């Protein structure tokens, strides 16, 4: 992906939304909510503390994460919609 986030930002691809409930009811695209989890595609170098030291991020490309509903900014890169968020907006890393 030809995008390199700056500072403590991440580029995330949202997971595909569930189109069917557990009971088997089909949810149309217009009624479904955007998923609040995704895969990290790229990470920035980190942010600097008060002394100017670089603090590396704790997530890495390939991690599956949970993030807040209204976190980040949606952008289109090469026709693909991705989300750019700060590391502070990451709620958890999913462990498989």
PDB file of C-alpha atoms in Angstrom:
ATOM      1  CA  UNK A   1       0.000   0.000   0.000  1.00  0.00           C
ATOM      2  CA  UNK A   2       1.542   3.321  -1.050  1.00  0.00           C
ATOM      3  CA  UNK A   3       0.798   5.175   2.180  1.00  0.00           C
ATOM      4  CA  UNK A   4       3.067   5.773   5.160  1.00  0.00           C
ATOM      5  CA  UNK A   5       1.386   7.171   8.277  1.00  0.00           C
ATOM      6  CA  UNK A   6       3.167   9.795  10.350  1.00  0.00           C
ATOM      7  CA  UNK A   7       3.934   9.856  14.065  1.00  0.00           C
ATOM      8  CA  UNK A   8       1.608   7.613  16.127  1.00  0.00           C
ATOM      9  CA  UNK A   9      -0.951   6.939  13.397  1.00  0.00           C
ATOM     10  CA  UNK A  10      -2.039   3.609  11.900  1.00  0.00           C
ATOM     11  CA  UNK A  11      -3.643   2.662   8.588  1.00  0.00           C
ATOM     12  CA  UNK A  12      -6.398   0.100   9.215  1.00  0.00           C
ATOM     13  CA  UNK A  13      -8.579  -1.909   6.844  1.00  0.00           C
ATOM     14  CA  UNK A  14     -11.999  -2.527   8.387  1.00  0.00           C
ATOM     15  CA  UNK A  15     -13.249  -6.110   8.642  1.00  0.00           C
ATOM     16  CA  UNK A  16     -16.147  -7.143   6.447  1.00  0.00           C
ATOM     17  CA  UNK A  17     -19.490  -6.441   8.167  1.00  0.00           C
ATOM     18  CA  UNK A  18     -21.709  -9.322   9.281  1.00  0.00           C
ATOM     19  CA  UNK A  19     -24.552  -9.736   6.807  1.00  0.00           C
ATOM     20  CA  UNK A  20     -26.501 -12.256   8.872  1.00  0.00           C
ATOM     21  CA  UNK A  21     -27.442 -12.372  12.563  1.00  0.00           C
ATOM     22  CA  UNK A  22     -26.886 -15.421  14.765  1.00  0.00           C
ATOM     23  CA  UNK A  23     -30.544 -16.377  14.279  1.00  0.00           C
ATOM     24  CA  UNK A  24     -30.185 -16.242  10.475  1.00  0.00           C
ATOM     25  CA  UNK A  25     -31.804 -12.879   9.683  1.00  0.00           C
ATOM     26  CA  UNK A  26     -30.153 -11.203   6.685  1.00  0.00           C
ATOM     27  CA  UNK A  27     -29.121  -7.574   7.273  1.00  0.00           C
ATOM     28  CA  UNK A  28     -29.111  -5.282   4.204  1.00  0.00           C
ATOM     29  CA  UNK A  29     -25.983  -3.185   3.576  1.00  0.00           C
ATOM     30  CA  UNK A  30     -27.831   0.072   4.263  1.00  0.00           C
ATOM     31  CA  UNK A  31     -28.979  -1.068   7.725  1.00  0.00           C
ATOM     32  CA  UNK A  32     -25.711  -2.602   8.892  1.00  0.00           C
ATOM     33  CA  UNK A  33     -23.194  -0.761  11.026  1.00  0.00           C
ATOM     34  CA  UNK A  34     -19.545  -0.429  10.123  1.00  0.00           C
ATOM     35  CA  UNK A  35     -17.411  -2.945  12.007  1.00  0.00           C
ATOM     36  CA  UNK A  36     -15.278  -1.671  14.856  1.00  0.00           C
ATOM     37  CA  UNK A  37     -12.407  -4.025  14.178  1.00  0.00           C
ATOM     38  CA  UNK A  38      -9.859  -4.359  11.440  1.00  0.00           C
ATOM     39  CA  UNK A  39      -6.362  -5.260  10.336  1.00  0.00           C
ATOM     40  CA  UNK A  40      -3.401  -2.900  10.665  1.00  0.00           C
ATOM     41  CA  UNK A  41      -1.830  -2.303   7.235  1.00  0.00           C
ATOM     42  CA  UNK A  42       0.861   0.235   8.153  1.00  0.00           C
ATOM     43  CA  UNK A  43       2.165   2.037  11.243  1.00  0.00           C
ATOM     44  CA  UNK A  44       4.040   5.272  11.770  1.00  0.00           C
ATOM     45  CA  UNK A  45       7.442   5.458  13.476  1.00  0.00           C
ATOM     46  CA  UNK A  46       5.970   6.524  16.848  1.00  0.00           C
ATOM     47  CA  UNK A  47       5.664   9.731  18.789  1.00  0.00           C
ATOM     48  CA  UNK A  48       8.200  11.721  20.724  1.00  0.00           C
ATOM     49  CA  UNK A  49       8.141  12.353  24.452  1.00  0.00           C
ATOM     50  CA  UNK A  50       9.033  15.628  26.182  1.00  0.00           C
ATOM     51  CA  UNK A  51      12.766  14.899  25.912  1.00  0.00           C
ATOM     52  CA  UNK A  52      12.554  14.172  22.180  1.00  0.00           C
ATOM     53  CA  UNK A  53      12.995  10.401  22.482  1.00  0.00           C
ATOM     54  CA  UNK A  54      11.025   8.321  19.969  1.00  0.00           C
ATOM     55  CA  UNK A  55       8.487   5.971  21.584  1.00  0.00           C
ATOM     56  CA  UNK A  56       7.743   3.051  19.255  1.00  0.00           C
ATOM     57  CA  UNK A  57       4.149   1.876  18.734  1.00  0.00           C
ATOM     58  CA  UNK A  58       2.904  -1.295  20.412  1.00  0.00           C
ATOM     59  CA  UNK A  59       0.957  -2.522  17.362  1.00  0.00           C
ATOM     60  CA  UNK A  60       2.464  -3.778  14.122  1.00  0.00           C
ATOM     61  CA  UNK A  61       1.224  -4.463  10.589  1.00  0.00           C
ATOM     62  CA  UNK A  62      -0.897  -7.595  10.466  1.00  0.00           C
ATOM     63  CA  UNK A  63      -2.377  -7.153  13.974  1.00  0.00           C
ATOM     64  CA  UNK A  64      -6.176  -7.404  14.278  1.00  0.00           C
ATOM     65  CA  UNK A  65      -7.436  -4.581  16.493  1.00  0.00           C
ATOM     66  CA  UNK A  66     -10.594  -3.169  18.068  1.00  0.00           C
ATOM     67  CA  UNK A  67     -11.147   0.583  17.877  1.00  0.00           C
ATOM     68  CA  UNK A  68     -13.814   3.094  18.851  1.00  0.00           C
ATOM     69  CA  UNK A  69     -16.926   3.634  16.756  1.00  0.00           C
ATOM     70  CA  UNK A  70     -16.037   7.211  15.793  1.00  0.00           C
ATOM     71  CA  UNK A  71     -12.245   6.801  15.724  1.00  0.00           C
ATOM     72  CA  UNK A  72     -10.078   8.113  12.942  1.00  0.00           C
ATOM     73  CA  UNK A  73     -10.620   9.441   9.470  1.00  0.00           C
ATOM     74  CA  UNK A  74     -11.767   7.391   6.460  1.00  0.00           C
ATOM     75  CA  UNK A  75      -9.724   7.922   3.284  1.00  0.00           C
ATOM     76  CA  UNK A  76      -9.606   6.276  -0.136  1.00  0.00           C
ATOM     77  CA  UNK A  77      -6.247   4.993  -1.400  1.00  0.00           C
ATOM     78  CA  UNK A  78      -6.121   3.380  -4.846  1.00  0.00           C
ATOM     79  CA  UNK A  79      -9.887   2.838  -4.755  1.00  0.00           C
ATOM     80  CA  UNK A  80      -9.767   1.067  -1.394  1.00  0.00           C
ATOM     81  CA  UNK A  81     -11.340   2.639   1.699  1.00  0.00           C
ATOM     82  CA  UNK A  82      -9.042   2.606   4.757  1.00  0.00           C
ATOM     83  CA  UNK A  83      -9.112   4.227   8.167  1.00  0.00           C
ATOM     84  CA  UNK A  84      -6.301   6.368   9.596  1.00  0.00           C
ATOM     85  CA  UNK A  85      -6.359   6.394  13.409  1.00  0.00           C
ATOM     86  CA  UNK A  86      -4.076   7.290  16.294  1.00  0.00           C
ATOM     87  CA  UNK A  87      -2.645   4.541  18.474  1.00  0.00           C
ATOM     88  CA  UNK A  88      -4.580   6.059  21.403  1.00  0.00           C
ATOM     89  CA  UNK A  89      -7.838   5.097  19.619  1.00  0.00           C
ATOM     90  CA  UNK A  90      -6.929   1.381  19.667  1.00  0.00           C
ATOM     91  CA  UNK A  91      -8.903  -0.359  22.399  1.00  0.00           C
ATOM     92  CA  UNK A  92      -7.360  -3.845  22.143  1.00  0.00           C
ATOM     93  CA  UNK A  93      -5.355  -6.213  19.975  1.00  0.00           C
ATOM     94  CA  UNK A  94      -7.197  -9.442  19.144  1.00  0.00           C
ATOM     95  CA  UNK A  95      -5.194 -12.540  20.007  1.00  0.00           C
ATOM     96  CA  UNK A  96      -6.020 -15.663  18.034  1.00  0.00           C
TER      97      UNK A  96
END
